[in-house]
Every structure is written in structure tokens, then in C-alpha cells.
N, C-alpha and C. Protein backbone atom coordinates (compact mmCIF):
# COMPACT_ATOMS: atom_id res chain seq x y z
N SER A 1 -16.79 -4.98 -10.29
CA SER A 1 -15.42 -4.53 -10.13
C SER A 1 -15.27 -3.13 -10.72
N TYR A 2 -14.19 -2.49 -10.35
CA TYR A 2 -13.88 -1.15 -10.81
C TYR A 2 -12.51 -1.22 -11.47
N THR A 3 -12.38 -0.65 -12.64
CA THR A 3 -11.13 -0.75 -13.41
C THR A 3 -10.19 0.41 -13.11
N LEU A 4 -8.94 0.07 -12.86
CA LEU A 4 -7.86 1.04 -12.72
C LEU A 4 -6.85 0.77 -13.81
N LEU A 5 -6.07 1.78 -14.16
CA LEU A 5 -4.94 1.61 -15.06
C LEU A 5 -3.68 1.87 -14.25
N VAL A 6 -2.78 0.90 -14.21
CA VAL A 6 -1.55 1.03 -13.44
C VAL A 6 -0.36 0.68 -14.31
N GLU A 7 0.75 1.37 -14.12
CA GLU A 7 1.95 1.13 -14.91
C GLU A 7 2.58 -0.23 -14.60
N ASP A 8 2.58 -0.63 -13.35
CA ASP A 8 3.19 -1.90 -12.94
C ASP A 8 2.08 -2.82 -12.44
N ARG A 9 1.35 -3.41 -13.39
CA ARG A 9 0.17 -4.20 -13.01
C ARG A 9 0.54 -5.37 -12.12
N LYS A 10 1.58 -6.12 -12.47
CA LYS A 10 1.96 -7.25 -11.64
C LYS A 10 2.34 -6.81 -10.23
N GLY A 11 3.13 -5.76 -10.14
CA GLY A 11 3.52 -5.24 -8.82
C GLY A 11 2.31 -4.81 -8.00
N PHE A 12 1.38 -4.11 -8.65
CA PHE A 12 0.16 -3.67 -7.98
C PHE A 12 -0.66 -4.86 -7.51
N MET A 13 -0.84 -5.85 -8.40
CA MET A 13 -1.65 -7.01 -8.04
C MET A 13 -1.00 -7.80 -6.91
N ASP A 14 0.32 -7.95 -6.94
CA ASP A 14 1.03 -8.64 -5.85
C ASP A 14 0.87 -7.88 -4.53
N PHE A 15 0.97 -6.56 -4.59
CA PHE A 15 0.81 -5.72 -3.40
C PHE A 15 -0.59 -5.89 -2.82
N MET A 16 -1.59 -5.88 -3.69
CA MET A 16 -2.97 -6.01 -3.21
C MET A 16 -3.22 -7.39 -2.59
N VAL A 17 -2.60 -8.44 -3.14
CA VAL A 17 -2.72 -9.77 -2.53
C VAL A 17 -2.16 -9.74 -1.12
N GLU A 18 -1.03 -9.07 -0.93
CA GLU A 18 -0.45 -8.94 0.41
C GLU A 18 -1.41 -8.26 1.37
N LYS A 19 -2.24 -7.39 0.84
CA LYS A 19 -3.23 -6.67 1.65
C LYS A 19 -4.54 -7.45 1.79
N GLY A 20 -4.61 -8.64 1.18
CA GLY A 20 -5.81 -9.46 1.26
C GLY A 20 -6.92 -9.04 0.31
N ILE A 21 -6.54 -8.38 -0.78
CA ILE A 21 -7.52 -7.86 -1.74
C ILE A 21 -7.32 -8.56 -3.08
N HIS A 22 -8.38 -9.20 -3.56
CA HIS A 22 -8.32 -9.89 -4.85
C HIS A 22 -8.46 -8.88 -5.98
N THR A 23 -7.57 -8.98 -6.98
CA THR A 23 -7.64 -8.16 -8.19
C THR A 23 -7.53 -9.08 -9.39
N SER A 24 -7.85 -8.58 -10.55
CA SER A 24 -7.68 -9.37 -11.77
C SER A 24 -7.57 -8.45 -12.97
N PRO A 25 -6.87 -8.92 -14.03
CA PRO A 25 -6.86 -8.15 -15.27
C PRO A 25 -8.29 -8.10 -15.81
N VAL A 26 -8.66 -7.00 -16.42
CA VAL A 26 -10.02 -6.83 -16.91
C VAL A 26 -10.26 -7.65 -18.16
N GLN A 27 -9.38 -7.55 -19.12
CA GLN A 27 -9.58 -8.27 -20.38
C GLN A 27 -8.25 -8.45 -21.06
N SER A 28 -8.20 -9.44 -21.93
CA SER A 28 -7.00 -9.63 -22.74
C SER A 28 -7.26 -9.03 -24.12
N ILE A 29 -6.19 -8.83 -24.84
CA ILE A 29 -6.30 -8.24 -26.16
C ILE A 29 -6.62 -9.34 -27.17
N GLY A 30 -7.62 -9.14 -28.00
CA GLY A 30 -8.06 -10.14 -28.95
C GLY A 30 -7.00 -10.58 -29.94
N THR A 31 -6.04 -9.72 -30.24
CA THR A 31 -5.01 -10.08 -31.21
C THR A 31 -4.06 -11.14 -30.68
N LYS A 32 -4.12 -11.45 -29.41
CA LYS A 32 -3.24 -12.47 -28.82
C LYS A 32 -3.81 -13.87 -29.03
N HIS A 33 -5.04 -13.99 -29.49
CA HIS A 33 -5.66 -15.28 -29.71
C HIS A 33 -5.37 -15.77 -31.13
N ASP A 34 -5.22 -17.08 -31.27
CA ASP A 34 -4.88 -17.67 -32.57
C ASP A 34 -5.91 -17.38 -33.66
N ARG A 35 -7.17 -17.25 -33.30
CA ARG A 35 -8.20 -17.09 -34.33
C ARG A 35 -8.21 -15.70 -34.96
N PHE A 36 -7.44 -14.76 -34.39
CA PHE A 36 -7.36 -13.42 -34.96
C PHE A 36 -5.95 -13.20 -35.52
N PRO A 37 -5.85 -12.60 -36.68
CA PRO A 37 -4.52 -12.28 -37.19
C PRO A 37 -3.90 -11.20 -36.31
N HIS A 38 -2.57 -11.24 -36.16
CA HIS A 38 -1.93 -10.21 -35.34
C HIS A 38 -1.85 -8.91 -36.13
N VAL A 39 -2.52 -7.93 -35.62
CA VAL A 39 -2.51 -6.59 -36.18
C VAL A 39 -2.06 -5.66 -35.07
N PRO A 40 -1.06 -4.84 -35.29
CA PRO A 40 -0.62 -3.94 -34.23
C PRO A 40 -1.75 -3.00 -33.80
N LEU A 41 -2.06 -3.02 -32.54
CA LEU A 41 -3.06 -2.13 -31.94
C LEU A 41 -2.42 -1.49 -30.71
N PRO A 42 -1.56 -0.48 -30.91
CA PRO A 42 -0.79 0.05 -29.79
C PRO A 42 -1.65 0.56 -28.64
N GLY A 43 -2.78 1.18 -28.92
CA GLY A 43 -3.64 1.66 -27.83
C GLY A 43 -4.24 0.52 -27.04
N ALA A 44 -4.70 -0.50 -27.75
CA ALA A 44 -5.29 -1.66 -27.08
C ALA A 44 -4.24 -2.43 -26.30
N GLU A 45 -3.05 -2.55 -26.88
CA GLU A 45 -1.97 -3.25 -26.18
C GLU A 45 -1.54 -2.48 -24.94
N TRP A 46 -1.47 -1.16 -25.02
CA TRP A 46 -1.13 -0.33 -23.86
C TRP A 46 -2.18 -0.53 -22.77
N TYR A 47 -3.46 -0.44 -23.14
CA TYR A 47 -4.54 -0.63 -22.18
C TYR A 47 -4.51 -2.05 -21.60
N GLY A 48 -4.31 -3.02 -22.46
CA GLY A 48 -4.31 -4.41 -22.02
C GLY A 48 -3.21 -4.73 -21.03
N ALA A 49 -2.10 -4.01 -21.09
CA ALA A 49 -0.99 -4.25 -20.17
C ALA A 49 -1.18 -3.56 -18.82
N ARG A 50 -2.16 -2.65 -18.72
CA ARG A 50 -2.30 -1.83 -17.51
C ARG A 50 -3.63 -1.97 -16.77
N ASN A 51 -4.63 -2.57 -17.40
CA ASN A 51 -5.94 -2.60 -16.73
C ASN A 51 -5.96 -3.65 -15.63
N VAL A 52 -6.60 -3.30 -14.55
CA VAL A 52 -6.76 -4.21 -13.41
C VAL A 52 -8.06 -3.85 -12.69
N ALA A 53 -8.78 -4.87 -12.29
CA ALA A 53 -10.05 -4.66 -11.60
C ALA A 53 -9.87 -4.83 -10.10
N ILE A 54 -10.44 -3.90 -9.35
CA ILE A 54 -10.47 -4.01 -7.89
C ILE A 54 -11.93 -4.23 -7.48
N PRO A 55 -12.14 -4.83 -6.32
CA PRO A 55 -13.51 -5.09 -5.88
C PRO A 55 -14.32 -3.81 -5.73
N ASN A 56 -15.59 -3.90 -6.12
CA ASN A 56 -16.51 -2.77 -6.02
C ASN A 56 -17.92 -3.33 -6.10
N GLY A 57 -18.71 -3.09 -5.10
CA GLY A 57 -20.09 -3.56 -5.15
C GLY A 57 -20.82 -3.34 -3.84
N TRP A 58 -22.12 -3.53 -3.89
CA TRP A 58 -22.97 -3.29 -2.73
C TRP A 58 -22.62 -4.21 -1.56
N TRP A 59 -22.03 -5.38 -1.86
CA TRP A 59 -21.75 -6.37 -0.83
C TRP A 59 -20.54 -6.02 0.02
N LEU A 60 -19.74 -5.05 -0.40
CA LEU A 60 -18.59 -4.64 0.40
C LEU A 60 -19.03 -3.77 1.56
N THR A 61 -18.46 -4.04 2.72
CA THR A 61 -18.77 -3.21 3.88
C THR A 61 -18.00 -1.89 3.77
N GLU A 62 -18.38 -0.94 4.58
CA GLU A 62 -17.68 0.34 4.60
C GLU A 62 -16.21 0.12 4.97
N GLU A 63 -15.96 -0.79 5.90
CA GLU A 63 -14.58 -1.09 6.31
C GLU A 63 -13.78 -1.70 5.16
N GLU A 64 -14.40 -2.59 4.40
CA GLU A 64 -13.71 -3.20 3.25
C GLU A 64 -13.40 -2.15 2.19
N ARG A 65 -14.36 -1.28 1.92
CA ARG A 65 -14.12 -0.21 0.94
C ARG A 65 -12.99 0.70 1.39
N ALA A 66 -12.97 1.03 2.66
CA ALA A 66 -11.92 1.88 3.21
C ALA A 66 -10.56 1.19 3.10
N HIS A 67 -10.53 -0.11 3.36
CA HIS A 67 -9.28 -0.87 3.27
C HIS A 67 -8.77 -0.89 1.83
N ILE A 68 -9.65 -1.08 0.88
CA ILE A 68 -9.27 -1.09 -0.54
C ILE A 68 -8.71 0.28 -0.93
N LEU A 69 -9.43 1.34 -0.57
CA LEU A 69 -8.97 2.69 -0.90
C LEU A 69 -7.63 2.99 -0.25
N LYS A 70 -7.49 2.67 1.02
CA LYS A 70 -6.22 2.91 1.73
C LYS A 70 -5.08 2.16 1.05
N SER A 71 -5.33 0.93 0.63
CA SER A 71 -4.30 0.13 -0.02
C SER A 71 -3.92 0.70 -1.39
N VAL A 72 -4.90 1.15 -2.17
CA VAL A 72 -4.61 1.76 -3.47
C VAL A 72 -3.77 3.02 -3.27
N LEU A 73 -4.15 3.85 -2.32
CA LEU A 73 -3.40 5.08 -2.06
C LEU A 73 -1.99 4.78 -1.56
N GLU A 74 -1.84 3.74 -0.74
CA GLU A 74 -0.52 3.33 -0.28
C GLU A 74 0.35 2.89 -1.46
N TRP A 75 -0.24 2.12 -2.38
CA TRP A 75 0.50 1.70 -3.57
C TRP A 75 0.93 2.91 -4.40
N LEU A 76 0.05 3.88 -4.55
CA LEU A 76 0.40 5.08 -5.33
C LEU A 76 1.59 5.81 -4.73
N LYS A 77 1.64 5.89 -3.41
CA LYS A 77 2.78 6.54 -2.75
C LYS A 77 4.06 5.76 -2.98
N ILE A 78 3.99 4.44 -2.86
CA ILE A 78 5.16 3.59 -3.09
C ILE A 78 5.62 3.73 -4.53
N TRP A 79 4.69 3.64 -5.48
CA TRP A 79 5.03 3.72 -6.89
C TRP A 79 5.62 5.09 -7.23
N ALA A 80 5.03 6.15 -6.68
CA ALA A 80 5.53 7.51 -6.95
C ALA A 80 6.95 7.67 -6.44
N ARG A 81 7.25 7.13 -5.26
CA ARG A 81 8.63 7.22 -4.74
C ARG A 81 9.59 6.50 -5.67
N GLY A 82 9.17 5.37 -6.22
CA GLY A 82 10.01 4.62 -7.15
C GLY A 82 10.27 5.38 -8.43
N THR A 83 9.26 6.05 -8.95
CA THR A 83 9.45 6.80 -10.20
C THR A 83 10.27 8.06 -9.95
N GLU A 84 10.14 8.65 -8.76
CA GLU A 84 10.97 9.82 -8.44
C GLU A 84 12.44 9.43 -8.42
N ALA A 85 12.73 8.25 -7.88
CA ALA A 85 14.13 7.79 -7.83
C ALA A 85 14.66 7.55 -9.24
N ILE A 86 13.82 7.03 -10.13
CA ILE A 86 14.24 6.78 -11.50
C ILE A 86 14.52 8.10 -12.21
N HIS A 87 13.66 9.10 -12.03
CA HIS A 87 13.83 10.39 -12.71
C HIS A 87 14.96 11.21 -12.12
N ALA A 88 15.37 10.93 -10.89
CA ALA A 88 16.45 11.69 -10.25
C ALA A 88 17.81 11.26 -10.77
N THR A 89 17.89 10.08 -11.38
CA THR A 89 19.21 9.61 -11.86
C THR A 89 19.50 10.09 -13.25
């Protein structure tokens, strides 16, 4: 898999499912587990909220890779339009 960082991980993952592309969070933050004391780790928490893996490997066909790339770029355009609307208000 290949890791991306996205501001709206759930929205991105839902969008990719609609496109037929499986994604998953890369890792969870260790401080969320009971066996570790909770220590504020703002960088790790920021990363943990945004990381998402997209398919990447030799087994993907050229068409599948193109579909994944096209879908990621489409999401970026949609997300950018949404942030432009927020900043315009």
C-alpha cells in the first residue's frame, strides 16, 4: 500500500469505496491502547487522524493504477472546492 495524508479521512475513504477502491488507515496511535498511559503526542495524533493507505503493488494493472490515480485527483478537486467555499465566507 501507499500512504497518503488527507484532512477528511472518512470522507476520502467513503469516496474511494464508491469508486470501488479499498483503503484503510495505516496505523493507530499507541496512546489509545489501555496498556500505554495517555501522553499527549500532538504530532502522532495529527498523523493518526489523517493517514490512509491506497492500493499499490506489482499486481495492479495499468488500468487499475490509472483508476486509483484518477479517483485521488477527483477527490482533491472536490475537497479543494469545499475548502474554497469555507475560506470565502
